mmCIF file with all atom_site columns, C-alpha atoms in Angstrom:
data_model
loop_
_atom_site.group_PDB
_atom_site.id
_atom_site.type_symbol
_atom_site.label_atom_id
_atom_site.label_alt_id
_atom_site.label_comp_id
_atom_site.label_asym_id
_atom_site.label_entity_id
_atom_site.label_seq_id
_atom_site.pdbx_PDB_ins_code
_atom_site.Cartn_x
_atom_site.Cartn_y
_atom_site.Cartn_z
_atom_site.occupancy
_atom_site.B_iso_or_equiv
_atom_site.pdbx_formal_charge
_atom_site.auth_seq_id
_atom_site.auth_comp_id
_atom_site.auth_asym_id
_atom_site.auth_atom_id
_atom_site.pdbx_PDB_model_num
ATOM 1   C CA . PHE A 1 1   ? -17.923 -77.731 51.406 1.00 0.00 ? 827 PHE A CA 1
ATOM 2   C CA . LEU A 1 2   ? -19.013 -74.188 52.132 1.00 0.00 ? 828 LEU A CA 1
ATOM 3   C CA . VAL A 1 3   ? -16.481 -71.674 53.442 1.00 0.00 ? 829 VAL A CA 1
ATOM 4   C CA . SER A 1 4   ? -16.393 -67.925 53.974 1.00 0.00 ? 830 SER A CA 1
ATOM 5   C CA . ASP A 1 5   ? -13.573 -65.428 53.708 1.00 0.00 ? 831 ASP A CA 1
ATOM 6   C CA . ALA A 1 6   ? -15.547 -62.934 55.793 1.00 0.00 ? 832 ALA A CA 1
ATOM 7   C CA . LEU A 1 7   ? -13.482 -60.112 57.217 1.00 0.00 ? 833 LEU A CA 1
ATOM 8   C CA . ALA A 1 8   ? -13.910 -58.221 60.499 1.00 0.00 ? 834 ALA A CA 1
ATOM 9   C CA . PRO A 1 9   ? -16.660 -55.887 59.221 1.00 0.00 ? 835 PRO A CA 1
ATOM 10  C CA . LEU A 1 10  ? -18.987 -58.912 58.941 1.00 0.00 ? 836 LEU A CA 1
ATOM 11  C CA . GLY A 1 11  ? -22.521 -57.692 59.618 1.00 0.00 ? 837 GLY A CA 1
ATOM 12  C CA . LEU A 1 12  ? -21.617 -54.003 59.510 1.00 0.00 ? 838 LEU A CA 1
ATOM 13  C CA . PRO A 1 13  ? -23.063 -51.577 56.962 1.00 0.00 ? 839 PRO A CA 1
ATOM 14  C CA . ASP A 1 14  ? -21.255 -50.474 53.822 1.00 0.00 ? 840 ASP A CA 1
ATOM 15  C CA . GLY A 1 15  ? -18.372 -48.110 54.540 1.00 0.00 ? 841 GLY A CA 1
ATOM 16  C CA . ARG A 1 16  ? -14.646 -47.844 55.208 1.00 0.00 ? 842 ARG A CA 1
ATOM 17  C CA . TYR A 1 17  ? -12.987 -49.890 57.938 1.00 0.00 ? 843 TYR A CA 1
ATOM 18  C CA . PRO A 1 18  ? -9.449  -50.404 59.246 1.00 0.00 ? 844 PRO A CA 1
ATOM 19  C CA . TRP A 1 19  ? -7.886  -53.705 58.179 1.00 0.00 ? 845 TRP A CA 1
ATOM 20  C CA . ASP A 1 20  ? -4.436  -54.559 59.561 1.00 0.00 ? 846 ASP A CA 1
ATOM 21  C CA . THR A 1 21  ? -2.381  -51.474 58.641 1.00 0.00 ? 847 THR A CA 1
ATOM 22  C CA . ARG A 1 22  ? -4.618  -50.597 55.693 1.00 0.00 ? 848 ARG A CA 1
ATOM 23  C CA . GLU A 1 23  ? -8.187  -49.569 55.077 1.00 0.00 ? 849 GLU A CA 1
ATOM 24  C CA . ILE A 1 24  ? -10.909 -51.457 53.210 1.00 0.00 ? 850 ILE A CA 1
ATOM 25  C CA . GLU A 1 25  ? -14.133 -50.281 51.677 1.00 0.00 ? 851 GLU A CA 1
ATOM 26  C CA . VAL A 1 26  ? -17.160 -52.547 51.969 1.00 0.00 ? 852 VAL A CA 1
ATOM 27  C CA . THR A 1 27  ? -19.875 -52.283 49.337 1.00 0.00 ? 853 THR A CA 1
ATOM 28  C CA . ASP A 1 28  ? -22.733 -54.784 49.147 1.00 0.00 ? 854 ASP A CA 1
ATOM 29  C CA . GLY A 1 29  ? -20.791 -57.456 51.031 1.00 0.00 ? 855 GLY A CA 1
ATOM 30  C CA . THR A 1 30  ? -17.568 -57.109 49.016 1.00 0.00 ? 856 THR A CA 1
ATOM 31  C CA . ALA A 1 31  ? -14.457 -55.716 50.723 1.00 0.00 ? 857 ALA A CA 1
ATOM 32  C CA . ARG A 1 32  ? -11.765 -54.025 48.649 1.00 0.00 ? 858 ARG A CA 1
ATOM 33  C CA . LEU A 1 33  ? -8.592  -52.140 49.401 1.00 0.00 ? 859 LEU A CA 1
ATOM 34  C CA . LEU A 1 34  ? -8.805  -48.471 48.491 1.00 0.00 ? 860 LEU A CA 1
ATOM 35  C CA . ASP A 1 35  ? -6.880  -49.193 45.265 1.00 0.00 ? 861 ASP A CA 1
ATOM 36  C CA . GLY A 1 36  ? -9.695  -51.583 44.229 1.00 0.00 ? 862 GLY A CA 1
ATOM 37  C CA . THR A 1 37  ? -7.918  -54.863 45.048 1.00 0.00 ? 863 THR A CA 1
ATOM 38  C CA . LEU A 1 38  ? -10.331 -57.519 46.313 1.00 0.00 ? 864 LEU A CA 1
ATOM 39  C CA . ALA A 1 39  ? -9.702  -58.204 50.017 1.00 0.00 ? 865 ALA A CA 1
ATOM 40  C CA . GLY A 1 40  ? -12.604 -60.555 50.825 1.00 0.00 ? 866 GLY A CA 1
ATOM 41  C CA . THR A 1 41  ? -16.257 -60.422 51.765 1.00 0.00 ? 867 THR A CA 1
ATOM 42  C CA . THR A 1 42  ? -18.459 -59.624 54.714 1.00 0.00 ? 868 THR A CA 1
ATOM 43  C CA . ARG A 1 43  ? -20.887 -62.465 54.040 1.00 0.00 ? 869 ARG A CA 1
ATOM 44  C CA . SER A 1 44  ? -21.378 -65.126 56.695 1.00 0.00 ? 870 SER A CA 1
ATOM 45  C CA . LEU A 1 45  ? -21.614 -68.894 56.289 1.00 0.00 ? 871 LEU A CA 1
ATOM 46  C CA . LEU A 1 46  ? -25.314 -68.560 57.044 1.00 0.00 ? 872 LEU A CA 1
ATOM 47  C CA . LYS A 1 47  ? -25.673 -66.188 54.089 1.00 0.00 ? 873 LYS A CA 1
ATOM 48  C CA . GLY A 1 48  ? -23.744 -68.672 51.956 1.00 0.00 ? 874 GLY A CA 1
ATOM 49  C CA . ALA A 1 49  ? -26.129 -71.463 52.958 1.00 0.00 ? 875 ALA A CA 1
ATOM 50  C CA . GLN A 1 50  ? -29.109 -69.199 52.244 1.00 0.00 ? 876 GLN A CA 1
ATOM 51  C CA . ASN A 1 51  ? -27.662 -68.428 48.799 1.00 0.00 ? 877 ASN A CA 1
ATOM 52  C CA . LEU A 1 52  ? -27.348 -72.148 48.002 1.00 0.00 ? 878 LEU A CA 1
ATOM 53  C CA . LEU A 1 53  ? -31.032 -72.574 48.853 1.00 0.00 ? 879 LEU A CA 1
ATOM 54  C CA . ASP A 1 54  ? -32.182 -69.438 47.046 1.00 0.00 ? 880 ASP A CA 1
ATOM 55  C CA . TRP A 1 55  ? -30.265 -70.437 43.911 1.00 0.00 ? 881 TRP A CA 1
ATOM 56  C CA . GLY A 1 56  ? -31.732 -73.966 43.996 1.00 0.00 ? 882 GLY A CA 1
ATOM 57  C CA . ILE A 1 57  ? -28.315 -75.614 44.247 1.00 0.00 ? 883 ILE A CA 1
ATOM 58  C CA . CYS A 1 58  ? -29.229 -77.961 47.090 1.00 0.00 ? 884 CYS A CA 1
ATOM 59  C CA . ASP A 1 59  ? -31.789 -78.616 49.810 1.00 0.00 ? 885 ASP A CA 1
ATOM 60  C CA . ILE A 1 60  ? -31.713 -77.370 53.394 1.00 0.00 ? 886 ILE A CA 1
ATOM 61  C CA . GLN A 1 61  ? -30.035 -80.420 54.901 1.00 0.00 ? 887 GLN A CA 1
ATOM 62  C CA . GLU A 1 62  ? -27.230 -80.402 52.344 1.00 0.00 ? 888 GLU A CA 1
ATOM 63  C CA . ALA A 1 63  ? -26.639 -76.636 52.713 1.00 0.00 ? 889 ALA A CA 1
ATOM 64  C CA . ILE A 1 64  ? -26.305 -76.987 56.478 1.00 0.00 ? 890 ILE A CA 1
ATOM 65  C CA . ALA A 1 65  ? -24.040 -80.023 56.122 1.00 0.00 ? 891 ALA A CA 1
ATOM 66  C CA . LEU A 1 66  ? -21.841 -78.166 53.616 1.00 0.00 ? 892 LEU A CA 1
ATOM 67  C CA . ALA A 1 67  ? -21.260 -75.419 56.202 1.00 0.00 ? 893 ALA A CA 1
ATOM 68  C CA . THR A 1 68  ? -20.936 -77.604 59.301 1.00 0.00 ? 894 THR A CA 1
ATOM 69  C CA . VAL A 1 69  ? -20.328 -81.325 58.829 1.00 0.00 ? 895 VAL A CA 1
ATOM 70  C CA . SER A 1 70  ? -18.278 -81.423 55.609 1.00 0.00 ? 896 SER A CA 1
ATOM 71  C CA . PRO A 1 71  ? -15.486 -79.082 56.796 1.00 0.00 ? 897 PRO A CA 1
ATOM 72  C CA . ARG A 1 72  ? -15.119 -81.105 60.015 1.00 0.00 ? 898 ARG A CA 1
ATOM 73  C CA . GLN A 1 73  ? -14.914 -84.328 58.005 1.00 0.00 ? 899 GLN A CA 1
ATOM 74  C CA . ALA A 1 74  ? -12.248 -82.784 55.770 1.00 0.00 ? 900 ALA A CA 1
ATOM 75  C CA . ILE A 1 75  ? -9.939  -82.265 58.763 1.00 0.00 ? 901 ILE A CA 1
ATOM 76  C CA . ASP A 1 76  ? -10.885 -85.495 60.558 1.00 0.00 ? 902 ASP A CA 1
ATOM 77  C CA . LEU A 1 77  ? -12.870 -83.924 63.408 1.00 0.00 ? 903 LEU A CA 1
ATOM 78  C CA . PRO A 1 78  ? -15.977 -85.504 64.931 1.00 0.00 ? 904 PRO A CA 1
ATOM 79  C CA . THR A 1 79  ? -19.196 -84.437 63.254 1.00 0.00 ? 905 THR A CA 1
ATOM 80  C CA . SER A 1 80  ? -21.560 -84.780 66.208 1.00 0.00 ? 906 SER A CA 1
ATOM 81  C CA . LEU A 1 81  ? -22.961 -81.571 67.639 1.00 0.00 ? 907 LEU A CA 1
ATOM 82  C CA . VAL A 1 82  ? -20.739 -80.792 70.624 1.00 0.00 ? 908 VAL A CA 1
ATOM 83  C CA . GLY A 1 83  ? -22.647 -79.261 73.527 1.00 0.00 ? 909 GLY A CA 1
ATOM 84  C CA . SER A 1 84  ? -25.974 -79.339 71.709 1.00 0.00 ? 910 SER A CA 1
ATOM 85  C CA . SER A 1 85  ? -29.112 -79.229 73.774 1.00 0.00 ? 911 SER A CA 1
ATOM 86  C CA . THR A 1 86  ? -31.877 -81.741 73.173 1.00 0.00 ? 912 THR A CA 1
ATOM 87  C CA . ASN A 1 87  ? -34.553 -79.183 73.994 1.00 0.00 ? 913 ASN A CA 1
ATOM 88  C CA . GLN A 1 88  ? -33.462 -76.408 71.624 1.00 0.00 ? 914 GLN A CA 1
ATOM 89  C CA . LEU A 1 89  ? -33.210 -76.756 67.873 1.00 0.00 ? 915 LEU A CA 1
ATOM 90  C CA . LEU A 1 90  ? -32.467 -74.333 65.072 1.00 0.00 ? 916 LEU A CA 1
ATOM 91  C CA . ARG A 1 91  ? -34.580 -74.939 62.005 1.00 0.00 ? 917 ARG A CA 1
ATOM 92  C CA . TRP A 1 92  ? -34.877 -73.314 58.622 1.00 0.00 ? 918 TRP A CA 1
ATOM 93  C CA . GLN A 1 93  ? -38.129 -71.790 57.512 1.00 0.00 ? 919 GLN A CA 1
ATOM 94  C CA . TYR A 1 94  ? -39.054 -70.069 54.284 1.00 0.00 ? 920 TYR A CA 1
ATOM 95  C CA . ARG A 1 95  ? -40.557 -66.701 55.146 1.00 0.00 ? 921 ARG A CA 1
ATOM 96  C CA . ASP A 1 96  ? -41.014 -63.410 53.345 1.00 0.00 ? 922 ASP A CA 1
ATOM 97  C CA . GLY A 1 97  ? -39.434 -64.790 50.186 1.00 0.00 ? 923 GLY A CA 1
ATOM 98  C CA . ARG A 1 98  ? -36.205 -66.079 51.767 1.00 0.00 ? 924 ARG A CA 1
ATOM 99  C CA . TRP A 1 99  ? -34.813 -68.802 54.015 1.00 0.00 ? 925 TRP A CA 1
ATOM 100 C CA . GLN A 1 100 ? -34.311 -67.873 57.671 1.00 0.00 ? 926 GLN A CA 1
ATOM 101 C CA . TRP A 1 101 ? -33.224 -69.589 60.895 1.00 0.00 ? 927 TRP A CA 1
ATOM 102 C CA . LYS A 1 102 ? -35.839 -69.990 63.602 1.00 0.00 ? 928 LYS A CA 1
ATOM 103 C CA . ARG A 1 103 ? -35.192 -71.270 67.102 1.00 0.00 ? 929 ARG A CA 1
ATOM 104 C CA . PHE A 1 104 ? -37.696 -73.822 68.352 1.00 0.00 ? 930 PHE A CA 1
ATOM 105 C CA . VAL A 1 105 ? -37.756 -74.610 72.050 1.00 0.00 ? 931 VAL A CA 1
ATOM 106 C CA . GLU A 1 106 ? -39.759 -77.616 73.249 1.00 0.00 ? 932 GLU A CA 1
ATOM 107 C CA . GLY A 1 107 ? -42.552 -76.783 75.664 1.00 0.00 ? 933 GLY A CA 1
ATOM 108 C CA . PHE A 1 108 ? -43.048 -73.193 74.481 1.00 0.00 ? 934 PHE A CA 1
#
C-alpha cells in the first residue's frame, strides 16, 4: 500500500523549518536535518498516487485504493467510505500533462 512520511512543512515552499527541538531544511520535497541526515519528505499521499500514475505503475483505481483501502485492510478497519456524500464525488482527470483531482457535484 501507499504511505507517506510527510512532515509538518507539507505543502510549504522550500526553506528551513523547526522540527521538534531541531531544524530541517526542505528542498524539492525532501526534508533533511542541517547536518544532511534525511528526516522525511513533504510529499502528500495524493502526490504519491499521482506519481504512481505518471510513472505508469498502475491505473487510477489501484492508485486510489493503495492510498485509502489497502492501509485500512491491513489494520482490519472497514473499507467503506465513512461519511461520504452520494451527491459529491472526487474524480481524477488528466489535465495539463498531469493527473489532478476534480470535484463533481450532481446537479451543477
